[in-house]
């Protein structure tokens, strides 16, 4: 009966991936975030309800009424790369390379024993090296364009991000950078999932990165009235996802990378498996670059596609990791989406947003969501939605406000809804739910943290 129902669903809505028996698991993770630059520290602070949102230190915010952001404050690229190599990369690329190296170490993969020509790279970014592009433009104007950094193009192209990851790790498989706005990382993860499901790759380095904290980007967001007004930093309880007084987003930055692997390949080498990616859905509003369609129809269809490809019933979802941007319209639409897709079960499912703690880091937010949800499954604990103190009748679900909660989480949906109406939902589960955990002890890392990988 179950097979018949899902066959009908796929026939009606279409399917995102070739349906094969290959399973896709996460065996390695790396993060650079405003809450710390190791997965353990990131999880520790996130689960405790710590916020990284503070007044900006990297540039002068006096022209703006808003001055808050979630900055990465503990990152030194020379901890991962030699100085000369690091200087030829933009900040977003540095983040991605560092995270990819950490994820490879965490997975215990021995790249010398693998077919490097079959290992793919799939990275998402919304604006790539735009920060450096603005900086180089300003510097070039001061010299009447007589002195221009010769590495400008390589540092600013979004393509540089996946290329530099390939160079550092020495990988020769398909290597792509996806840029579809805030849902770019979710798209990169979904495409990597398809590569593995179809048999094109057994192992993919996937993730997302963003470094948007530049005065020109900040000014553009401020001019578009997207930023939460903070009265020059005197108001700190921002952003406020799902709260009645929510008033806009706060910018963030960072990156996260994953080793996605065929289950049998991972089991054969004794790898630790954090979680399993069972399906995804991707739709487009085709409505506006800056405003979601009020019906929420395409968000709902993306969630149903994720359930369909994962072969889950709505009642099997234990947790929804929300996009939770903190804007009046989008949070209400997302709440309605959850209720329409899960039905009455929606009121029994905990929902939470990480953006109150980490800001909106464009594409990197999707990486933070996936890492946090995988760790929530590992620890059976859901981090809280911060700054939610005033209930809103239009947002009436269980948002795990205030403090985190111990909850059994076996299956979760991760929502990533981006500018331009790009709607992606990932379906993530614990490995072998109901069968017993067959993940073995983690393999010994191949690389030490003190020695850059693949750099001569």
Coordinates of N, CA and C in Angstrom, one line a residue, residues 25-28 106-108 261 263-275 378 431-432 436-444:
X25 N 24.7 9.1 2.8 CA 24.9 9.5 4.2 C 25.9 10.6 4.3
X26 N 25.9 11.2 5.4 CA 26.9 12.2 5.8 C 27.9 11.6 6.7
X27 N 29.2 11.6 6.2 CA 30.2 11.0 7.0 C 31.3 12.0 7.5
X28 N 31.2 13.2 7.1 CA 32.1 14.3 7.6 C 31.5 15.6 7.6
X106 N 37.4 14.9 9.3 CA 36.3 14.4 10.1 C 35.8 13.1 9.6
X107 N 35.7 12.9 8.3 CA 35.2 11.7 7.7 C 36.2 10.5 7.8
X108 N 37.5 10.8 8.0 CA 38.5 9.8 8.0 C 38.8 9.2 6.7
X261 N 28.3 10.5 1.0 CA 28.9 9.2 0.6 C 27.8 8.2 0.4
X263 N 26.1 4.8 1.1 CA 26.1 4.1 2.3 C 27.0 2.9 2.3
X264 N 27.0 2.1 1.2 CA 27.8 0.9 1.2 C 29.3 1.2 1.2
X265 N 29.6 2.3 0.5 CA 31.0 2.7 0.4 C 31.5 3.1 1.8
X266 N 30.6 3.9 2.5 CA 30.9 4.3 3.9 C 31.0 3.1 4.9
X267 N 30.1 2.2 4.7 CA 30.1 1.0 5.6 C 31.4 0.2 5.4
X268 N 31.8 0.1 4.1 CA 32.9 -0.8 3.8 C 34.2 -0.2 4.4
X269 N 34.3 1.1 4.6 CA 35.5 1.6 5.2 C 35.4 1.9 6.7
X270 N 34.2 1.6 7.3 CA 34.0 1.7 8.7 C 33.8 3.2 9.1
X271 N 33.2 4.0 8.3 CA 33.0 5.4 8.5 C 31.9 5.6 9.5
X272 N 32.0 6.7 10.3 CA 30.9 7.2 11.1 C 29.9 7.8 10.2
X273 N 28.6 7.6 10.5 CA 27.6 8.2 9.7 C 26.7 9.1 10.6
X274 N 26.8 10.4 10.3 CA 26.0 11.3 11.1 C 24.5 11.2 10.8
X275 N 24.1 11.1 9.6 CA 22.7 11.1 9.2 C 22.6 10.7 7.7
X378 N 21.9 13.4 16.5 CA 22.9 12.7 17.2 C 22.6 12.8 18.7
X431 N 20.5 7.3 10.6 CA 20.9 6.2 9.8 C 20.2 4.9 10.4
X432 N 19.6 4.1 9.6 CA 18.9 2.9 10.0 C 18.0 3.1 11.1
X436 N 18.5 -0.2 14.2 CA 19.7 -0.2 15.1 C 20.8 0.5 14.4
X437 N 21.6 1.1 15.2 CA 22.7 1.9 14.6 C 23.9 1.0 14.2
X438 N 24.2 0.9 12.9 CA 25.3 0.0 12.5 C 26.5 0.8 12.2
X439 N 26.5 2.1 12.5 CA 27.7 3.0 12.3 C 28.8 2.5 13.2
X440 N 30.0 2.3 12.7 CA 31.1 1.9 13.5 C 31.9 3.0 14.0
X441 N 32.9 2.7 14.8 CA 33.8 3.8 15.3 C 34.4 4.5 14.2
X442 N 34.6 5.9 14.4 CA 35.1 6.7 13.3 C 36.5 6.3 13.0
X443 N 36.8 6.3 11.7 CA 38.2 5.9 11.2 C 39.2 7.0 11.7
X444 N 40.4 6.6 11.8 CA 41.5 7.6 12.2 C 41.7 8.6 11.1

